[in-house]
Short mmCIF file of C-alpha atoms in Angstrom, two decimals:
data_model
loop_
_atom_site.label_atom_id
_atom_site.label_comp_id
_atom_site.label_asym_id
_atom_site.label_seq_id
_atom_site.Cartn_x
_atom_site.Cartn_y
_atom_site.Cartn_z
CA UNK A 93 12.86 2.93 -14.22
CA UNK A 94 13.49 2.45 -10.50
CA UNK A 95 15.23 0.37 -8.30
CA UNK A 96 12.70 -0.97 -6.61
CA UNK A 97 11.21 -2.22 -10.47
CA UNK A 98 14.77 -3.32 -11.06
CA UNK A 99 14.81 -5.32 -8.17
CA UNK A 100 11.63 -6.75 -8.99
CA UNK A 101 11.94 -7.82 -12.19
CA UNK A 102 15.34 -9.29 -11.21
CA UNK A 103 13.26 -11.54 -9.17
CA UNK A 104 11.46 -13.10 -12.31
CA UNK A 105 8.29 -11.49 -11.74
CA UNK A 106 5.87 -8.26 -12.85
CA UNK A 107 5.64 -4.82 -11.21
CA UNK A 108 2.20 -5.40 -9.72
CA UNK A 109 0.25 -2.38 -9.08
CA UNK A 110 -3.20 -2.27 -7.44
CA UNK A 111 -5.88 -0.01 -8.66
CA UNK A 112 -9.14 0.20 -7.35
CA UNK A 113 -11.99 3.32 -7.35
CA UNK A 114 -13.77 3.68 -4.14
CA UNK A 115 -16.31 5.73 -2.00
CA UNK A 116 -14.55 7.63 1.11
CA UNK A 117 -16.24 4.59 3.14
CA UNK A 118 -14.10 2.03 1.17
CA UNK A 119 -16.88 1.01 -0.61
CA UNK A 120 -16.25 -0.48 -4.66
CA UNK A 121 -19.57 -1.55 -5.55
CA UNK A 122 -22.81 0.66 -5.45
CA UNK A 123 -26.24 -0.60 -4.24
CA UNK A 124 -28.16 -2.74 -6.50
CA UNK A 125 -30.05 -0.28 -8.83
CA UNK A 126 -27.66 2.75 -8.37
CA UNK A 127 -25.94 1.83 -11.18
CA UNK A 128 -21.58 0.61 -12.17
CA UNK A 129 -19.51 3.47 -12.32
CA UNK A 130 -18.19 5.09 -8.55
CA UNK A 131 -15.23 6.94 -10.28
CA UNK A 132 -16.25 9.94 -12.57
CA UNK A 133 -15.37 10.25 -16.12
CA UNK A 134 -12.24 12.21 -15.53
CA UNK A 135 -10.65 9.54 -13.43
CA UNK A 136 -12.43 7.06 -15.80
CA UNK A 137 -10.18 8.70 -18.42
CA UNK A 138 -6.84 8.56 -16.15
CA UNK A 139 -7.61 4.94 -15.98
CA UNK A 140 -6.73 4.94 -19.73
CA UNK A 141 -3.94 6.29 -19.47
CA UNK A 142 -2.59 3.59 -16.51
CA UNK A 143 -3.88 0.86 -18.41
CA UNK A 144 -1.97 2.25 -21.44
CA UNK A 145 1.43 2.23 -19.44
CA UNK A 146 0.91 -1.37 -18.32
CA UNK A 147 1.87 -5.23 -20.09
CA UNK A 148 -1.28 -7.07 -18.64
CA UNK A 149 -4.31 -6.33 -16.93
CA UNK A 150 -6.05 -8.43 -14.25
CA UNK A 151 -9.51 -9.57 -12.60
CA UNK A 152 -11.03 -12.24 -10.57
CA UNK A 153 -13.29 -14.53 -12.36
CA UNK A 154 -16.46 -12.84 -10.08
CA UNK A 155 -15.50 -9.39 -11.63
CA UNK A 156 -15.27 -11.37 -14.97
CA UNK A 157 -18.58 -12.84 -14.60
CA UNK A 158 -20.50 -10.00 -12.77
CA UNK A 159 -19.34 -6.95 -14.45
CA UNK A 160 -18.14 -8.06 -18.03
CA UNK A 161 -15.48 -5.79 -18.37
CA UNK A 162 -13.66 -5.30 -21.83
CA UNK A 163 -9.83 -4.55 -20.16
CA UNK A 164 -9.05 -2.30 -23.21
CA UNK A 165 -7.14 0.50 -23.98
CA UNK A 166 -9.18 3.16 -25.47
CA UNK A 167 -9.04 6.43 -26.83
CA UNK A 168 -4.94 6.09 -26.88
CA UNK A 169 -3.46 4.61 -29.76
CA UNK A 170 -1.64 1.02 -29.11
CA UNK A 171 0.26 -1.08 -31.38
CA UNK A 172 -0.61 -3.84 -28.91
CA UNK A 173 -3.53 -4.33 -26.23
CA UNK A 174 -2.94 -5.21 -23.01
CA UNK A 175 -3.07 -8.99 -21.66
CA UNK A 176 -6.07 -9.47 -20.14
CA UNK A 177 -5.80 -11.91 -17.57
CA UNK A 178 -8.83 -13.76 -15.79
CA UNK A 179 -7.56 -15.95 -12.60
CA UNK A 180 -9.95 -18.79 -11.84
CA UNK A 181 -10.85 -21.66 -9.59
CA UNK A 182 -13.66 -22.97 -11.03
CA UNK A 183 -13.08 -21.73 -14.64
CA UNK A 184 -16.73 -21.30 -14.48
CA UNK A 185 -16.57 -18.33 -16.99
CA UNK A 186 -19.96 -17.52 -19.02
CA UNK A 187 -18.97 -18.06 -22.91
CA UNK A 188 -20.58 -15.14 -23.59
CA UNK A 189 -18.00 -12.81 -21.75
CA UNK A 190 -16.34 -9.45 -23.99
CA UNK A 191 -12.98 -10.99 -22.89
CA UNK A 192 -13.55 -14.79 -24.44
CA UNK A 193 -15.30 -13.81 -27.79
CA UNK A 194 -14.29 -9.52 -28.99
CA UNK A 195 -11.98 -8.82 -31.06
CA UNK A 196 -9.01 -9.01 -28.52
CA UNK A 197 -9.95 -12.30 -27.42
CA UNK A 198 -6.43 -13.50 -28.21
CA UNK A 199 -5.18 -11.28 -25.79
CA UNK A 200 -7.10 -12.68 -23.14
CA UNK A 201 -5.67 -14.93 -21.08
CA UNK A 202 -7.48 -17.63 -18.06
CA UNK A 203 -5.26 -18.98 -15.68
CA UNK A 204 -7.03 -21.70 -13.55
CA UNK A 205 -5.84 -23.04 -9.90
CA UNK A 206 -2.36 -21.21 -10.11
CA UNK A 207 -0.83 -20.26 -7.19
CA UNK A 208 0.14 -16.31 -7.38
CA UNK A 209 4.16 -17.02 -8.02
CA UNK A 210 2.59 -19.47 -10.88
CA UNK A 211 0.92 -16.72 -12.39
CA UNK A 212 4.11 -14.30 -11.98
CA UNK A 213 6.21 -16.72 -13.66
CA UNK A 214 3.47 -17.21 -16.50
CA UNK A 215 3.33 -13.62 -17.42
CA UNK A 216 6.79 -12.70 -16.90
CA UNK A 217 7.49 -15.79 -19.48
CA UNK A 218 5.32 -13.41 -21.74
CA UNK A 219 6.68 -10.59 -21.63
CA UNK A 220 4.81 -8.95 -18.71
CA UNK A 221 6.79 -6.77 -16.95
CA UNK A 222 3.64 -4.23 -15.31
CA UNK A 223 1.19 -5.87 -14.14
CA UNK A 224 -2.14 -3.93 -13.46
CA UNK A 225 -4.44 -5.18 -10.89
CA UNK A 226 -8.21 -4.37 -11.52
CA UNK A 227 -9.80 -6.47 -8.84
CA UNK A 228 -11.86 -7.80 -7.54
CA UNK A 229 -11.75 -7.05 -3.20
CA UNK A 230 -10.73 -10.22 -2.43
CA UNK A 231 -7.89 -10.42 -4.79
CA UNK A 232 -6.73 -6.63 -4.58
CA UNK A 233 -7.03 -7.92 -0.71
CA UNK A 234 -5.11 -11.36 -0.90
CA UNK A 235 -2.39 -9.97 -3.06
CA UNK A 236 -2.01 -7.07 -0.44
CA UNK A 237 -2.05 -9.41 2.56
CA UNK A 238 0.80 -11.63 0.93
CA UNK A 239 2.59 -8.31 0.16
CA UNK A 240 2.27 -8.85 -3.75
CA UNK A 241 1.35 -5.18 -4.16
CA UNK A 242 4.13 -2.83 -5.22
CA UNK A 243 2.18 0.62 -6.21
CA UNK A 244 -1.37 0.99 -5.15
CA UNK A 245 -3.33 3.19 -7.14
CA UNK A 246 -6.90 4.50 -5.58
CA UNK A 247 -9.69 6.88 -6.83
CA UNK A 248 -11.80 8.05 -4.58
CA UNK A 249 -14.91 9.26 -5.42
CA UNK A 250 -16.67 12.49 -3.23
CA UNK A 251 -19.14 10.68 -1.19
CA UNK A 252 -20.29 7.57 1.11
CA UNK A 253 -22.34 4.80 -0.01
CA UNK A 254 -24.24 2.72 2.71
CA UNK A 255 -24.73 -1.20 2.78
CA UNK A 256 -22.81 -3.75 4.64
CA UNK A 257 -23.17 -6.23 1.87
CA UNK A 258 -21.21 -4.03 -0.70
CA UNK A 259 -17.75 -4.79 -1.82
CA UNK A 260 -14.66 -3.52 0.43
CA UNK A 261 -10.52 -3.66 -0.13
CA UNK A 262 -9.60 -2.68 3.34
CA UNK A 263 -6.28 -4.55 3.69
CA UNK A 264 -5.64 -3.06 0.44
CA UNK A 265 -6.98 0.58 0.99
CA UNK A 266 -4.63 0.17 4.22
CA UNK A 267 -1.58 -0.11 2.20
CA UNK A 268 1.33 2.40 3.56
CA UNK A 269 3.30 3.89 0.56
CA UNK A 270 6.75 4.97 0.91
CA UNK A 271 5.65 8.11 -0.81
CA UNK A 272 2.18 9.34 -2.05
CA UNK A 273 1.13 11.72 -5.04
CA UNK A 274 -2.76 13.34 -4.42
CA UNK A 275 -4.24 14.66 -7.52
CA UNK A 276 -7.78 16.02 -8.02
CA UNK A 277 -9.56 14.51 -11.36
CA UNK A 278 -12.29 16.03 -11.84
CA UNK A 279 -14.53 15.50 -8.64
CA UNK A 280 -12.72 12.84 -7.56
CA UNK A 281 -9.41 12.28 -5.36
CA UNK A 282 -6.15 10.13 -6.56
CA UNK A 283 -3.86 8.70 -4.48
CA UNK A 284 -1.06 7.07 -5.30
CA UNK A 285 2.53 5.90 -4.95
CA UNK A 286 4.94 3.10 -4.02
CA UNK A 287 3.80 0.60 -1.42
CA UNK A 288 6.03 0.12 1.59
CA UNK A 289 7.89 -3.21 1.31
#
């Protein structure tokens, strides 16, 4: 454990790290038609493992609504999922959503109009003491302009992807870490590490 995570949790709230997977352009979302997935199975894979090391996961409610994720562990044994945490305005979430009705839905929690220390306090109160960060851009960007962030975790995947109405993270991807490990996965690119407080 390090003192910067010390420090952190000292403060009465969650290790936050930032993940996102990206084309070298910045870009998180492919064209309509092009199908989900920018990050290749390998890193895909890796993202087990992260999610697996971590008390809580979280999205936006757009990522909620538009992509339907499931924020589980798989393929790695767990006594315990996860939190999966949804943050809303609106709480305009579709009932039909994996998170509100699988088999983990009592892991799943939505926390409506909260301000971001609100939401610290909430899931430190539960036992959250890493905090993932799944997106979407806006929130991966608010939390990083507000200097929430304190690893950032980025795949990048071996190519470009064109269209100015596709989703971008740049205050996020702009990060500085006070140290960063590079690891090839497969055909994509990892970088990660600490982000400079």
């Amino acid at each position: 454990m390090s003192e910067n995570k010390e420090s952190v949790w000292k403060s009465g709230r969650p290790w936050v790290i930032g993940k996102a997977a990206m084309s070298l352009d910045g870009k998180m979302t492919r064209p309509p038609g092009e199908g989900q997935w920018i990050s290749g199975e390998a890193s895909r894979q890796d993202v087990q493992k992260l999610r697996a090391a971590c008390d809580g996961i979280l999205v936006g409610a757009e990522t909620a609504r538009v992509d339907n994720p499931k924020l589980t562990v798989r393929s790695i044994e767990l006594e315990v999922q996860p939190f999966r945490i949804v943050v809303t305005r609106s709480q305009n979430l579709p009932e039909g959503l994996h998170l509100l009705t699988d088999v983990f839905k009592d892991r799943t929690l939505v926390l409506s109009n909260c301000s971001w220390p609100e939401i610290w306090s909430q899931l430190f109160e539960r036992g959250v003491r890493t905090l993932l960060v799944e997106g979407g851009g806006s929130i991966l960007n608010q939390l990083a302009a507000e200097n929430w962030i304190d690893e950032s975790v980025i795949y990048y995947a071996p190519f470009n992807l064109e269209g100015d109405s596709l989703v971008t993270a740049e205050v996020f991807r702009k990060l500085p870490l006070t140290q960063s490990t590079t690891l090839v996965i497969g055909e994509d690119l990892k970088i990660s590490g600490p982000v400079k407080k």
